[in-house]
């Protein structure tokens, strides 16, 4: 198995309502752990959505895995994304087991 940083979804969203409509399972299976939200009205440390939200585009590239950072990451097995970890919550993409309870807002 191999651990890799999660990716940030390419689309930039202008409202949290747009993010709520996403198919999170599909995003996980493609290695995404973050979305980019361009909204001056959204202020929070955490979100009840099961994905990390990046408000500052400059933080988009800082998903490195190291002590003190809280990145979303994926675990790859036999070339396939097997697990996704977001804010410490584990989701098994093969068996659809687990639940991401919340994400972090950066």
Backbone as numpy.savetxt, mean C-alpha at the origin, in Angstrom:
# Nx Ny Nz CAx CAy CAz Cx Cy Cz
11.87 -17.44 -0.84 11.03 -16.26 -0.84 11.91 -15.02 -0.84
11.37 -13.96 -1.41 12.10 -12.70 -1.52 11.19 -11.55 -1.06
11.76 -10.64 -0.30 11.02 -9.47 0.18 11.40 -8.28 -0.69
10.38 -7.55 -1.16 10.60 -6.37 -2.00 9.71 -5.23 -1.52
10.16 -3.99 -1.70 9.28 -2.86 -1.36 8.03 -2.87 -2.22
6.92 -2.47 -1.64 5.69 -2.34 -2.41 5.78 -1.16 -3.36
4.93 -1.17 -4.37 4.94 -0.10 -5.37 3.85 0.93 -5.05
4.02 2.11 -5.65 3.00 3.15 -5.56 2.23 3.17 -6.88
0.91 3.09 -6.78 0.04 3.08 -7.96 0.26 4.37 -8.76
0.32 4.25 -10.08 0.69 5.37 -10.94 -0.33 6.50 -10.98
-1.61 6.18 -10.90 -2.65 7.22 -10.99 -2.61 8.11 -9.75
-2.82 9.40 -9.96 -2.92 10.35 -8.85 -4.40 10.63 -8.63
-4.86 10.43 -7.40 -6.27 10.60 -7.07 -6.49 11.98 -6.45
-7.64 12.57 -6.73 -7.93 13.91 -6.21 -8.90 13.88 -5.03
-9.44 12.71 -4.72 -10.33 12.61 -3.56 -10.23 11.22 -2.94
-10.53 11.16 -1.67 -10.51 9.88 -0.97 -11.62 8.98 -1.49
-12.69 9.55 -2.00 -13.79 8.78 -2.58 -13.31 7.97 -3.77
-12.43 8.54 -4.58 -11.86 7.81 -5.72 -11.04 6.62 -5.23
-10.28 6.82 -4.16 -9.46 5.74 -3.61 -10.34 4.62 -3.06
-11.44 4.98 -2.42 -12.36 3.99 -1.84 -12.93 3.04 -2.88
-13.00 3.46 -4.13 -13.59 2.65 -5.19 -12.62 1.63 -5.80
-11.37 1.67 -5.37 -10.36 0.77 -5.95 -10.58 -0.68 -5.55
-10.12 -1.58 -6.40 -10.12 -3.01 -6.10 -8.78 -3.31 -5.43
-8.76 -3.28 -4.10 -7.51 -3.42 -3.36 -6.86 -4.78 -3.56
-7.66 -5.83 -3.65 -7.10 -7.16 -3.88 -6.32 -7.19 -5.19
-6.86 -6.59 -6.22 -6.18 -6.53 -7.51 -4.88 -5.74 -7.40
-4.92 -4.63 -6.66 -3.70 -3.84 -6.45 -2.64 -4.67 -5.73
-3.03 -5.38 -4.67 -2.08 -6.21 -3.93 -1.43 -7.25 -4.84
-2.23 -7.90 -5.65 -1.71 -8.96 -6.53 -0.75 -8.42 -7.57
-0.77 -7.09 -7.79 0.17 -6.45 -8.71 1.30 -5.74 -7.97
1.38 -5.93 -6.66 2.50 -5.40 -5.88 2.34 -4.00 -5.34
1.13 -3.44 -5.42 0.91 -2.07 -4.94 0.54 -2.06 -3.46
1.21 -1.19 -2.72 0.91 -1.00 -1.30 0.58 0.46 -0.99
0.73 1.34 -2.00 0.53 2.78 -1.80 -0.26 3.38 -2.95
-1.00 4.45 -2.63 -1.62 5.28 -3.66 -1.26 6.73 -3.37
-1.27 7.54 -4.41 -0.94 8.96 -4.28 -2.23 9.78 -4.33
-2.45 10.57 -3.29 -3.65 11.40 -3.19 -3.23 12.86 -3.17
-3.74 13.62 -4.11 -3.46 15.06 -4.17 -4.69 15.78 -3.66
-4.71 16.04 -2.36 -5.86 16.68 -1.75 -5.40 17.52 -0.56
-5.74 18.79 -0.58 -5.40 19.67 0.54 -6.35 19.47 1.72
-7.47 18.80 1.48 -8.49 18.63 2.51 -8.31 17.38 3.36
-7.43 16.48 2.95 -7.28 15.22 3.67 -6.11 15.32 4.64
-6.40 15.28 5.93 -5.36 15.38 6.95 -5.62 14.27 7.97
-4.71 13.32 8.03 -4.83 12.22 8.99 -3.49 11.50 9.06
-3.27 10.75 10.14 -2.06 9.93 10.24 -2.30 8.53 9.71
-3.54 8.09 9.86 -3.92 6.75 9.42 -5.20 6.84 8.60
-5.45 5.78 7.85 -6.68 5.69 7.09 -7.31 4.33 7.37
-8.61 4.27 7.36 -9.29 2.98 7.53 -9.24 2.17 6.24
-8.77 2.79 5.17 -8.62 2.06 3.91 -7.43 1.11 4.02
-7.48 -0.03 3.34 -6.44 -1.04 3.47 -5.24 -0.80 2.54
-4.76 0.44 2.50 -3.62 0.79 1.65 -2.99 2.06 2.22
-1.68 2.22 2.01 -1.02 3.44 2.45 -1.34 4.57 1.47
-1.51 5.77 2.01 -1.82 6.94 1.19 -0.66 7.92 1.28
-0.15 8.32 0.13 0.95 9.27 0.07 0.38 10.61 -0.38
0.55 11.63 0.46 0.08 12.97 0.14 1.20 13.81 -0.49
2.43 13.51 -0.13 3.58 14.25 -0.61 4.31 13.41 -1.65
4.27 13.83 -2.90 4.84 13.06 -4.00 6.33 12.78 -3.80
7.03 13.66 -3.07 8.46 13.45 -2.81 8.70 12.21 -1.96
7.72 11.81 -1.16 7.87 10.62 -0.33 7.58 9.34 -1.10
7.16 9.48 -2.34 6.76 8.34 -3.15 7.89 7.33 -3.32
9.11 7.80 -3.43 10.24 6.91 -3.67 10.81 6.32 -2.39
10.35 6.77 -1.21 10.92 6.31 0.05 10.14 5.15 0.63
10.15 4.04 -0.07 9.50 2.84 0.42 10.54 1.76 0.70
11.77 2.23 0.98 12.85 1.29 1.26 12.59 0.56 2.57
13.09 -0.64 2.65 12.90 -1.46 3.84 14.13 -1.32 4.73
13.95 -0.70 5.89 15.03 -0.58 6.87 14.41 -0.27 8.23
15.19 -0.48 9.28 14.71 -0.24 10.64 14.36 1.23 10.81
13.19 1.50 11.34 12.73 2.86 11.56 11.79 3.36 10.48
11.75 2.68 9.35 10.82 3.04 8.29 9.65 2.06 8.35
8.49 2.46 7.90 7.33 1.58 7.93 6.79 1.40 6.51
7.56 0.72 5.68 7.13 0.57 4.30 6.08 -0.53 4.14
5.32 -0.43 3.08 4.53 -1.56 2.66 5.47 -2.43 1.85
5.35 -3.73 1.97 6.23 -4.59 1.18 5.50 -5.84 0.74
6.12 -6.51 -0.22 5.56 -7.74 -0.76 6.55 -8.88 -0.53
6.02 -10.07 -0.46 6.85 -11.27 -0.35 6.56 -12.11 -1.58
7.61 -12.35 -2.35 7.49 -13.06 -3.63 7.95 -14.50 -3.44
7.17 -15.44 -3.97 7.52 -16.86 -3.92 7.36 -17.42 -5.33
8.41 -18.03 -5.84 8.40 -18.62 -7.19 7.96 -17.61 -8.25
8.43 -16.36 -8.10 8.13 -15.33 -9.09 6.75 -14.71 -8.98
5.95 -15.14 -8.03 4.59 -14.62 -7.86 4.48 -13.89 -6.52
3.69 -12.83 -6.49 3.46 -12.10 -5.24 2.56 -12.96 -4.36
3.13 -13.44 -3.26 2.38 -14.32 -2.36 1.72 -13.55 -1.22
2.50 -12.65 -0.60 1.99 -11.91 0.55 2.21 -10.41 0.36
1.32 -9.64 0.96 1.45 -8.18 1.00 1.38 -7.78 2.48
2.28 -6.89 2.89 2.27 -6.38 4.26 2.11 -4.86 4.21
1.05 -4.37 4.83 0.78 -2.94 4.91 0.51 -2.60 6.37
1.30 -1.69 6.91 1.18 -1.25 8.30 1.17 -2.44 9.27
1.95 -3.45 8.97 2.07 -4.62 9.84 1.02 -5.69 9.62
0.05 -5.45 8.77 -1.00 -6.43 8.49 -0.62 -7.27 7.27
-0.84 -8.57 7.37 -0.45 -9.52 6.32 -1.67 -9.98 5.53
-1.51 -10.01 4.20 -2.57 -10.50 3.32 -1.96 -11.53 2.37
-2.57 -12.70 2.28 -2.14 -13.78 1.40 -2.88 -13.64 0.08
-2.17 -13.28 -0.98 -2.82 -13.02 -2.28 -3.26 -14.30 -2.98
-2.65 -15.42 -2.66 -3.01 -16.68 -3.32 -4.30 -17.27 -2.75
-4.41 -17.24 -1.43 -5.56 -17.85 -0.77 -6.58 -16.81 -0.28
-6.33 -15.54 -0.56 -7.20 -14.45 -0.10 -7.50 -14.55 1.39
-6.43 -14.75 2.16 -6.55 -14.87 3.62 -5.86 -13.67 4.26
-6.44 -13.18 5.33 -5.87 -12.04 6.04 -6.65 -10.79 5.72
-6.35 -9.75 6.47 -7.07 -8.50 6.26 -6.14 -7.34 6.62
-6.08 -6.38 5.73 -5.34 -5.16 6.01 -6.32 -4.23 6.72
-6.10 -4.00 8.00 -7.05 -3.22 8.82 -7.00 -1.73 8.52
-5.80 -1.21 8.26 -5.67 0.22 7.98 -4.32 0.50 7.33
-4.20 1.69 6.79 -2.95 2.12 6.18 -2.45 3.38 6.86
-1.25 3.77 6.48 -0.62 4.97 7.01 -0.72 6.07 5.97
-0.82 7.30 6.44 -0.83 8.46 5.54 0.52 9.15 5.68
1.19 9.33 4.55 2.51 9.98 4.53 2.40 11.36 3.94
